[in-house]
PDB file of C-alpha atoms and ligand atoms in Angstrom:
ATOM      1  CA  MET A 190       7.519-159.468-100.000  1.00 71.00           C
ATOM      2  CA  ARG A 191       7.856-162.186-102.674  1.00 87.00           C
ATOM      3  CA  GLU A 192      11.139-163.331-104.512  1.00 94.00           C
ATOM      4  CA  ASP A 193      12.516-162.950-107.205  1.00 95.00           C
ATOM      5  CA  THR A 194      14.367-166.742-107.571  1.00 97.00           C
ATOM      6  CA  TYR A 195      16.206-168.312-110.087  1.00 97.00           C
ATOM      7  CA  ARG A 196      13.421-170.335-111.297  1.00 97.00           C
ATOM      8  CA  HIS A 197      11.575-167.141-112.087  1.00 97.00           C
ATOM      9  CA  LYS A 198      14.862-165.263-113.773  1.00 97.00           C
ATOM     10  CA  GLY A 199      14.995-168.770-116.059  1.00 98.00           C
ATOM     11  CA  LEU A 200      11.269-168.062-117.057  1.00 98.00           C
ATOM     12  CA  ARG A 201      11.865-164.751-117.248  1.00 98.00           C
ATOM     13  CA  ALA A 202      15.009-165.717-120.102  1.00 98.00           C
ATOM     14  CA  ALA A 203      12.724-168.216-121.927  1.00 98.00           C
ATOM     15  CA  MET A 204       9.774-165.420-121.906  1.00 98.00           C
ATOM     16  CA  VAL A 205      12.876-162.849-123.693  1.00 98.00           C
ATOM     17  CA  ALA A 206      14.036-165.750-125.909  1.00 98.00           C
ATOM     18  CA  ASP A 207      10.258-166.410-127.312  1.00 98.00           C
ATOM     19  CA  LEU A 208       9.368-162.576-127.906  1.00 98.00           C
ATOM     20  CA  ARG A 209      12.910-162.726-130.082  1.00 98.00           C
ATOM     21  CA  ARG A 210      11.463-166.028-131.971  1.00 98.00           C
ATOM     22  CA  LYS A 211       8.443-163.751-132.306  1.00 97.00           C
ATOM     23  CA  GLY A 212      10.576-160.744-134.368  1.00 96.00           C
ATOM     24  CA  ILE A 213      11.004-158.591-131.424  1.00 97.00           C
ATOM     25  CA  ASP A 214      14.505-157.405-131.814  1.00 97.00           C
ATOM     26  CA  ASP A 215      14.598-154.093-129.742  1.00 98.00           C
ATOM     27  CA  GLU A 216      17.609-154.590-127.321  1.00 98.00           C
ATOM     28  CA  ALA A 217      16.362-151.680-124.839  1.00 98.00           C
ATOM     29  CA  VAL A 218      13.049-153.358-124.524  1.00 98.00           C
ATOM     30  CA  LEU A 219      14.434-157.162-124.642  1.00 98.00           C
ATOM     31  CA  SER A 220      16.841-156.092-121.471  1.00 98.00           C
ATOM     32  CA  ALA A 221      13.974-154.201-119.665  1.00 98.00           C
ATOM     33  CA  MET A 222      11.928-157.273-119.926  1.00 98.00           C
ATOM     34  CA  ASP A 223      14.462-159.375-118.629  1.00 98.00           C
ATOM     35  CA  LYS A 224      15.054-157.499-115.261  1.00 98.00           C
ATOM     36  CA  VAL A 225      11.715-156.631-114.524  1.00 98.00           C
ATOM     37  CA  PRO A 226       9.789-159.426-112.307  1.00 98.00           C
ATOM     38  CA  ARG A 227       6.432-159.917-113.944  1.00 98.00           C
ATOM     39  CA  HIS A 228       5.339-162.650-111.140  1.00 98.00           C
ATOM     40  CA  LEU A 229       5.680-159.888-108.970  1.00 98.00           C
ATOM     41  CA  PHE A 230       2.621-158.006-110.606  1.00 98.00           C
ATOM     42  CA  LEU A 231       0.249-161.136-110.501  1.00 98.00           C
ATOM     43  CA  ASP A 232      -1.681-163.021-107.921  1.00 96.00           C
ATOM     44  CA  LEU A 233       0.379-165.635-106.342  1.00 96.00           C
ATOM     45  CA  ALA A 234      -2.132-168.370-108.024  1.00 96.00           C
ATOM     46  CA  LEU A 235      -0.942-166.986-111.348  1.00 97.00           C
ATOM     47  CA  ASP A 236       3.026-167.661-110.360  1.00 96.00           C
ATOM     48  CA  ASN A 237       3.540-170.420-112.540  1.00 94.00           C
ATOM     49  CA  MET A 238       1.691-168.903-115.860  1.00 97.00           C
ATOM     50  CA  ALA A 239       3.545-165.044-115.155  1.00 98.00           C
ATOM     51  CA  TYR A 240       5.660-165.644-117.953  1.00 98.00           C
ATOM     52  CA  ASP A 241       4.067-166.784-120.584  1.00 98.00           C
ATOM     53  CA  ASP A 242       2.795-164.647-123.488  1.00 98.00           C
ATOM     54  CA  ALA A 243      -0.839-164.629-121.963  1.00 97.00           C
ATOM     55  CA  ALA A 244      -3.221-161.733-120.777  1.00 96.00           C
ATOM     56  CA  LEU A 245      -4.003-162.678-117.365  1.00 97.00           C
ATOM     57  CA  PRO A 246      -6.665-161.396-114.579  1.00 96.00           C
ATOM     58  CA  ILE A 247      -5.405-158.736-112.139  1.00 96.00           C
ATOM     59  CA  GLY A 248      -8.897-158.172-110.410  1.00 94.00           C
ATOM     60  CA  CYS A 249     -11.320-155.354-110.765  1.00 94.00           C
ATOM     61  CA  GLU A 250     -12.515-156.940-114.415  1.00 92.00           C
ATOM     62  CA  GLN A 251      -9.193-156.224-115.892  1.00 95.00           C
ATOM     63  CA  THR A 252      -5.801-158.203-117.480  1.00 96.00           C
ATOM     64  CA  ILE A 253      -2.194-157.399-117.599  1.00 97.00           C
ATOM     65  CA  SER A 254      -1.187-156.958-121.354  1.00 97.00           C
ATOM     66  CA  GLN A 255       0.596-159.979-122.858  1.00 97.00           C
ATOM     67  CA  PRO A 256       4.351-160.098-122.926  1.00 98.00           C
ATOM     68  CA  SER A 257       4.336-159.454-126.549  1.00 98.00           C
ATOM     69  CA  THR A 258       2.012-156.503-126.447  1.00 98.00           C
ATOM     70  CA  VAL A 259       4.212-154.890-124.013  1.00 98.00           C
ATOM     71  CA  ALA A 260       7.138-155.126-126.031  1.00 98.00           C
ATOM     72  CA  MET A 261       5.626-154.268-129.046  1.00 98.00           C
ATOM     73  CA  GLN A 262       3.642-150.774-127.290  1.00 98.00           C
ATOM     74  CA  SER A 263       7.266-150.054-125.551  1.00 98.00           C
ATOM     75  CA  HIS A 264       9.090-150.463-128.803  1.00 98.00           C
ATOM     76  CA  LEU A 265       6.762-147.976-131.039  1.00 98.00           C
ATOM     77  CA  LEU A 266       7.350-145.964-128.081  1.00 98.00           C
ATOM     78  CA  ASN A 267      11.085-145.327-129.015  1.00 98.00           C
ATOM     79  CA  ILE A 268      11.928-144.152-125.353  1.00 98.00           C
ATOM     80  CA  LYS A 269      14.903-142.404-124.783  1.00 97.00           C
ATOM     81  CA  PRO A 270      16.428-142.070-120.951  1.00 98.00           C
ATOM     82  CA  GLY A 271      14.943-139.226-119.137  1.00 98.00           C
ATOM     83  CA  MET A 272      11.684-138.495-121.311  1.00 98.00           C
ATOM     84  CA  LYS A 273       8.402-137.698-119.799  1.00 98.00           C
ATOM     85  CA  VAL A 274       5.722-140.482-120.042  1.00 98.00           C
ATOM     86  CA  LEU A 275       1.776-140.134-119.747  1.00 98.00           C
ATOM     87  CA  GLU A 276       0.335-143.726-119.273  1.00 98.00           C
ATOM     88  CA  ILE A 277      -3.365-144.241-119.291  1.00 98.00           C
ATOM     89  CA  GLY A 278      -4.389-147.543-117.703  1.00 98.00           C
ATOM     90  CA  THR A 279      -2.021-148.387-114.875  1.00 98.00           C
ATOM     91  CA  GLY A 280      -3.606-151.847-114.238  1.00 98.00           C
ATOM     92  CA  SER A 281      -1.007-153.935-112.616  1.00 98.00           C
ATOM     93  CA  GLY A 282       1.559-151.561-112.981  1.00 98.00           C
ATOM     94  CA  TYR A 283       3.919-154.216-115.046  1.00 98.00           C
ATOM     95  CA  GLN A 284       4.337-151.710-118.403  1.00 98.00           C
ATOM     96  CA  THR A 285       4.761-148.847-115.968  1.00 98.00           C
ATOM     97  CA  ALA A 286       7.901-150.734-114.178  1.00 98.00           C
ATOM     98  CA  VAL A 287       9.202-151.426-118.197  1.00 98.00           C
ATOM     99  CA  LEU A 288       9.162-148.126-119.045  1.00 98.00           C
ATOM    100  CA  CYS A 289      10.803-146.969-115.596  1.00 98.00           C
ATOM    101  CA  GLN A 290      13.540-149.773-116.483  1.00 98.00           C
ATOM    102  CA  MET A 291      13.906-148.289-119.277  1.00 98.00           C
ATOM    103  CA  GLY A 292      14.691-144.902-117.990  1.00 98.00           C
ATOM    104  CA  ALA A 293      11.325-142.925-118.280  1.00 98.00           C
ATOM    105  CA  ARG A 294       9.828-140.455-116.351  1.00 98.00           C
ATOM    106  CA  VAL A 295       6.439-142.400-115.972  1.00 98.00           C
ATOM    107  CA  PHE A 296       3.105-140.839-114.953  1.00 98.00           C
ATOM    108  CA  SER A 297       0.386-143.743-114.843  1.00 98.00           C
ATOM    109  CA  VAL A 298      -3.497-142.834-114.623  1.00 98.00           C
ATOM    110  CA  GLU A 299      -6.009-145.703-113.385  1.00 97.00           C
ATOM    111  CA  ARG A 300      -9.733-145.019-113.050  1.00 96.00           C
ATOM    112  CA  GLN A 301     -10.325-147.951-110.636  1.00 96.00           C
ATOM    113  CA  GLN A 302      -9.408-147.311-107.382  1.00 96.00           C
ATOM    114  CA  PRO A 303      -8.680-150.802-105.810  1.00 96.00           C
ATOM    115  CA  LEU A 304      -6.155-150.879-108.677  1.00 97.00           C
ATOM    116  CA  PHE A 305      -4.723-147.913-108.214  1.00 97.00           C
ATOM    117  CA  VAL A 306      -3.957-148.017-104.530  1.00 98.00           C
ATOM    118  CA  ARG A 307      -2.542-151.751-104.797  1.00 98.00           C
ATOM    119  CA  THR A 308      -0.218-151.073-107.933  1.00 98.00           C
ATOM    120  CA  LYS A 309       0.910-147.436-106.684  1.00 98.00           C
ATOM    121  CA  LYS A 310       1.932-149.065-102.898  1.00 98.00           C
ATOM    122  CA  LEU A 311       3.431-152.349-105.281  1.00 98.00           C
ATOM    123  CA  LEU A 312       5.537-150.163-107.609  1.00 98.00           C
ATOM    124  CA  ALA A 313       6.871-148.047-104.886  1.00 98.00           C
ATOM    125  CA  GLU A 314       8.054-151.181-102.780  1.00 97.00           C
ATOM    126  CA  LEU A 315       9.884-152.239-105.618  1.00 97.00           C
ATOM    127  CA  HIS A 316      11.553-149.276-106.377  1.00 97.00           C
ATOM    128  CA  TYR A 317      10.043-147.970-109.710  1.00 98.00           C
ATOM    129  CA  HIS A 318       9.522-144.038-109.116  1.00 96.00           C
ATOM    130  CA  ALA A 319       6.515-143.484-111.199  1.00 98.00           C
ATOM    131  CA  ARG A 320       3.824-141.131-110.083  1.00 98.00           C
ATOM    132  CA  CYS A 321       0.097-142.909-109.927  1.00 98.00           C
ATOM    133  CA  TYR A 322      -3.180-140.836-110.367  1.00 98.00           C
ATOM    134  CA  LEU A 323      -6.810-141.702-109.860  1.00 97.00           C
ATOM    135  CA  GLY A 324      -8.478-140.375-112.840  1.00 96.00           C
ATOM    136  CA  ASP A 325     -10.204-140.505-116.127  1.00 96.00           C
ATOM    137  CA  GLY A 326      -7.666-140.760-118.668  1.00 97.00           C
ATOM    138  CA  TYR A 327      -9.992-139.524-121.871  1.00 97.00           C
ATOM    139  CA  GLN A 328      -9.349-136.154-119.899  1.00 96.00           C
ATOM    140  CA  GLY A 329      -5.432-137.129-119.842  1.00 97.00           C
ATOM    141  CA  LEU A 330      -3.419-136.285-116.414  1.00 96.00           C
ATOM    142  CA  THR A 331      -5.882-133.088-114.768  1.00 93.00           C
ATOM    143  CA  GLU A 332      -4.653-133.307-111.083  1.00 92.00           C
ATOM    144  CA  VAL A 333      -1.084-132.049-111.931  1.00 93.00           C
ATOM    145  CA  ASP A 334      -0.123-130.941-115.066  1.00 93.00           C
ATOM    146  CA  TYR A 335       3.439-131.825-116.099  1.00 95.00           C
ATOM    147  CA  SER A 336       2.449-131.379-119.857  1.00 96.00           C
ATOM    148  CA  PRO A 337       3.659-131.749-122.468  1.00 98.00           C
ATOM    149  CA  TYR A 338       4.663-135.271-122.693  1.00 98.00           C
ATOM    150  CA  ASP A 339       7.342-136.588-124.657  1.00 98.00           C
ATOM    151  CA  ARG A 340       5.351-139.949-125.313  1.00 98.00           C
ATOM    152  CA  ILE A 341       1.832-141.275-124.243  1.00 98.00           C
ATOM    153  CA  ILE A 342       0.818-144.433-123.959  1.00 98.00           C
ATOM    154  CA  ILE A 343      -2.830-146.054-123.700  1.00 98.00           C
ATOM    155  CA  THR A 344      -3.092-149.409-122.656  1.00 98.00           C
ATOM    156  CA  CYS A 345      -6.736-150.225-122.678  1.00 98.00           C
ATOM    157  CA  GLY A 346      -9.051-149.865-126.277  1.00 97.00           C
ATOM    158  CA  ALA A 347      -9.782-146.534-127.388  1.00 98.00           C
ATOM    159  CA  PRO A 348     -12.821-145.909-129.341  1.00 97.00           C
ATOM    160  CA  PHE A 349     -11.101-143.228-130.645  1.00 97.00           C
ATOM    161  CA  ILE A 350      -8.320-140.489-129.977  1.00 97.00           C
ATOM    162  CA  PRO A 351      -8.978-138.531-127.184  1.00 97.00           C
ATOM    163  CA  PRO A 352      -8.295-135.049-127.619  1.00 96.00           C
ATOM    164  CA  ALA A 353      -7.318-134.078-124.077  1.00 97.00           C
ATOM    165  CA  LEU A 354      -4.410-136.651-124.822  1.00 97.00           C
ATOM    166  CA  MET A 355      -3.268-135.061-127.936  1.00 97.00           C
ATOM    167  CA  LYS A 356      -3.192-131.847-126.722  1.00 97.00           C
ATOM    168  CA  GLN A 357      -0.779-132.699-123.662  1.00 98.00           C
ATOM    169  CA  LEU A 358       1.692-134.611-126.038  1.00 98.00           C
ATOM    170  CA  ARG A 359       4.398-132.536-127.142  1.00 98.00           C
ATOM    171  CA  THR A 360       5.235-131.196-130.455  1.00 98.00           C
ATOM    172  CA  GLY A 361       6.977-133.880-132.382  1.00 97.00           C
ATOM    173  CA  GLY A 362       6.122-136.476-129.681  1.00 98.00           C
ATOM    174  CA  LEU A 363       4.710-139.994-130.159  1.00 98.00           C
ATOM    175  CA  MET A 364       1.584-141.147-129.021  1.00 98.00           C
ATOM    176  CA  VAL A 365       0.759-145.332-129.096  1.00 98.00           C
ATOM    177  CA  ILE A 366      -2.466-146.311-128.800  1.00 98.00           C
ATOM    178  CA  PRO A 367      -5.020-149.242-129.800  1.00 98.00           C
ATOM    179  CA  VAL A 368      -8.082-147.835-131.336  1.00 98.00           C
ATOM    180  CA  GLY A 369     -11.235-149.664-131.856  1.00 97.00           C
ATOM    181  CA  GLU A 370     -14.251-150.904-130.044  1.00 94.00           C
ATOM    182  CA  GLN A 371     -14.218-155.110-130.432  1.00 92.00           C
ATOM    183  CA  GLN A 372     -10.646-155.486-131.534  1.00 96.00           C
ATOM    184  CA  GLN A 373      -8.518-152.909-132.214  1.00 98.00           C
ATOM    185  CA  GLU A 374      -5.850-151.446-134.286  1.00 98.00           C
ATOM    186  CA  MET A 375      -2.409-150.436-132.830  1.00 98.00           C
ATOM    187  CA  LEU A 376      -1.869-146.764-134.182  1.00 98.00           C
ATOM    188  CA  ARG A 377       1.061-144.737-133.460  1.00 98.00           C
ATOM    189  CA  ILE A 378       0.609-141.236-134.101  1.00 98.00           C
ATOM    190  CA  THR A 379       3.578-138.148-134.484  1.00 98.00           C
ATOM    191  CA  LYS A 380       2.506-135.171-133.517  1.00 98.00           C
ATOM    192  CA  ASN A 381       3.564-132.693-136.021  1.00 97.00           C
ATOM    193  CA  GLY A 382       1.653-129.960-135.194  1.00 96.00           C
ATOM    194  CA  GLU A 383      -1.093-128.804-133.338  1.00 93.00           C
ATOM    195  CA  SER A 384      -4.130-129.557-136.075  1.00 94.00           C
ATOM    196  CA  GLU A 385      -5.208-133.134-137.021  1.00 93.00           C
ATOM    197  CA  ALA A 386      -3.726-132.456-140.631  1.00 95.00           C
ATOM    198  CA  ASP A 387      -0.303-132.540-139.090  1.00 97.00           C
ATOM    199  CA  TRP A 388      -0.658-135.895-137.183  1.00 97.00           C
ATOM    200  CA  GLN A 389       0.854-138.784-139.102  1.00 98.00           C
ATOM    201  CA  VAL A 390      -0.600-142.420-138.309  1.00 98.00           C
ATOM    202  CA  GLU A 391       1.225-145.576-138.387  1.00 98.00           C
ATOM    203  CA  HIS A 392      -0.534-148.548-138.545  1.00 98.00           C
ATOM    204  CA  PHE A 393       0.702-152.190-136.689  1.00 97.00           C
ATOM    205  CA  GLY A 394      -1.986-154.581-136.929  1.00 97.00           C
ATOM    206  CA  ASN A 395      -4.770-155.724-134.798  1.00 97.00           C
ATOM    207  CA  PHE A 396      -4.780-156.378-130.763  1.00 96.00           C
ATOM    208  CA  LYS A 397      -7.367-157.211-128.219  1.00 95.00           C
ATOM    209  CA  PHE A 398      -7.375-154.867-125.011  1.00 96.00           C
ATOM    210  CA  VAL A 399     -10.000-154.341-122.285  1.00 95.00           C
ATOM    211  CA  PRO A 400     -12.189-151.258-123.189  1.00 96.00           C
ATOM    212  CA  MET A 401     -11.238-147.927-122.129  1.00 97.00           C
ATOM    213  CA  LEU A 402     -14.325-146.789-120.125  1.00 94.00           C
ATOM    214  CA  ASP A 403     -15.029-143.231-118.984  1.00 89.00           C
ATOM    215  CA  GLY A 404     -14.912-141.327-115.275  1.00 78.00           C
ATOM    216  CA  LYS A 405     -13.288-143.055-112.294  1.00 71.00           C
ATOM    217  CA  GLN A 406     -14.841-146.071-110.516  1.00 72.00           C
ATOM    218  CA  PHE A 407     -14.209-146.597-106.910  1.00 68.00           C
ATOM    219  CA  LYS A 408     -15.904-150.180-106.631  1.00 63.00           C
ATOM    220  CA  SER A 409     -14.410-153.461-107.326  1.00 51.00           C
TER     221      SER A 409
HETATM  222  N1  LIG B 161      -1.129-152.009-118.745  1.00 81.92           N
HETATM  223  C1  LIG B 161      -1.859-152.620-117.895  1.00 81.92           C
HETATM  224  C2  LIG B 161      -3.352-152.568-118.541  1.00 81.92           C
HETATM  225  C3  LIG B 161      -4.433-153.056-117.872  1.00 81.92           C
HETATM  226  S1  LIG B 161      -5.516-153.342-118.503  1.00 81.92           S
HETATM  227  C4  LIG B 161      -1.100-153.963-117.220  1.00 81.92           C
HETATM  228  O1  LIG B 161      -0.496-154.777-118.202  1.00 81.92           O
HETATM  229  O2  LIG B 161      -1.247-154.767-116.545  1.00 81.92           O
HETATM  230  C5  LIG B 161      -6.052-151.721-119.053  1.00 81.92           C
HETATM  231  C6  LIG B 161      -6.406-150.907-117.310  1.00 81.92           C
HETATM  232  O3  LIG B 161      -7.108-149.341-117.884  1.00 81.92           O
HETATM  233  C7  LIG B 161      -7.481-151.527-116.603  1.00 81.92           C
HETATM  234  O4  LIG B 161      -6.649-151.523-115.251  1.00 81.92           O
HETATM  235  C8  LIG B 161      -8.745-149.954-116.586  1.00 81.92           C
HETATM  236  O5  LIG B 161      -9.370-150.275-115.556  1.00 81.92           O
HETATM  237  C9  LIG B 161      -7.401-149.110-117.145  1.00 81.92           C
HETATM  238  N2  LIG B 161      -8.753-147.936-117.654  1.00 81.92           N
HETATM  239  C10 LIG B 161      -9.679-147.965-118.694  1.00 81.92           C
HETATM  240  N3  LIG B 161     -10.142-146.786-118.631  1.00 81.92           N
HETATM  241  C11 LIG B 161      -9.540-146.126-118.089  1.00 81.92           C
HETATM  242  C12 LIG B 161      -9.759-144.586-118.018  1.00 81.92           C
HETATM  243  N4  LIG B 161     -10.570-144.042-119.057  1.00 81.92           N
HETATM  244  N5  LIG B 161      -8.633-143.952-117.437  1.00 81.92           N
HETATM  245  C13 LIG B 161      -7.829-144.617-116.888  1.00 81.92           C
HETATM  246  N6  LIG B 161      -7.596-146.176-116.729  1.00 81.92           N
HETATM  247  C14 LIG B 161      -8.403-146.749-117.635  1.00 81.92           C
END
């Protein structure tokens, strides 16, 4: 297992200071991001860039979300310890770890088998007790049913709000989802009732995510 050195801790503190400069003032989020060793979620070759505010490759043509995006989505979720959170798009597992660090009980779905296998093992080694599943996030989590979730986060660009996901969100719960094709608008949906008329939608600006794709994928 690679180490979390003083140099990494220093880079992490600088990353948190940079997030503050960029207007993130959610102390629960900043404290979690100050603790999670982001470099361990990346290839050793990217070690020097791990704490830059950049999206970096993680294999399977996917990228780890940049720190400011992770901070934004984590902030919008308004996590309280013990909440059940469904995450779609496990990827590197970094966002998963940040949510675990904030005290959430995380259920995470990834469609690409190589990422699923690698990240499930890594999270366990780092003692983040997220439950990881291979599946198609358009359907939510179908392998086991822990619904309804207090919070749902989608970390890939969704062309629309998947109805199965809204069904698995508890009434009163929040979903944070980037919606759009080429670029996405960050939406936060408050589910005040079952019917769409009861969903309150807030807008938080434009982002660029890798696309949310259909089905499971077994090849790298
Ligand atoms: N939070 C992750 C983001 C990785 S990129 C991180 O910071 O590392 C988005 C991830 O969503 C990719 O791993 C991609 O394979 C996955 N993904 C895309 N469509 C999906 C779907 N339908 N269901 C589950 N995961 C999906």
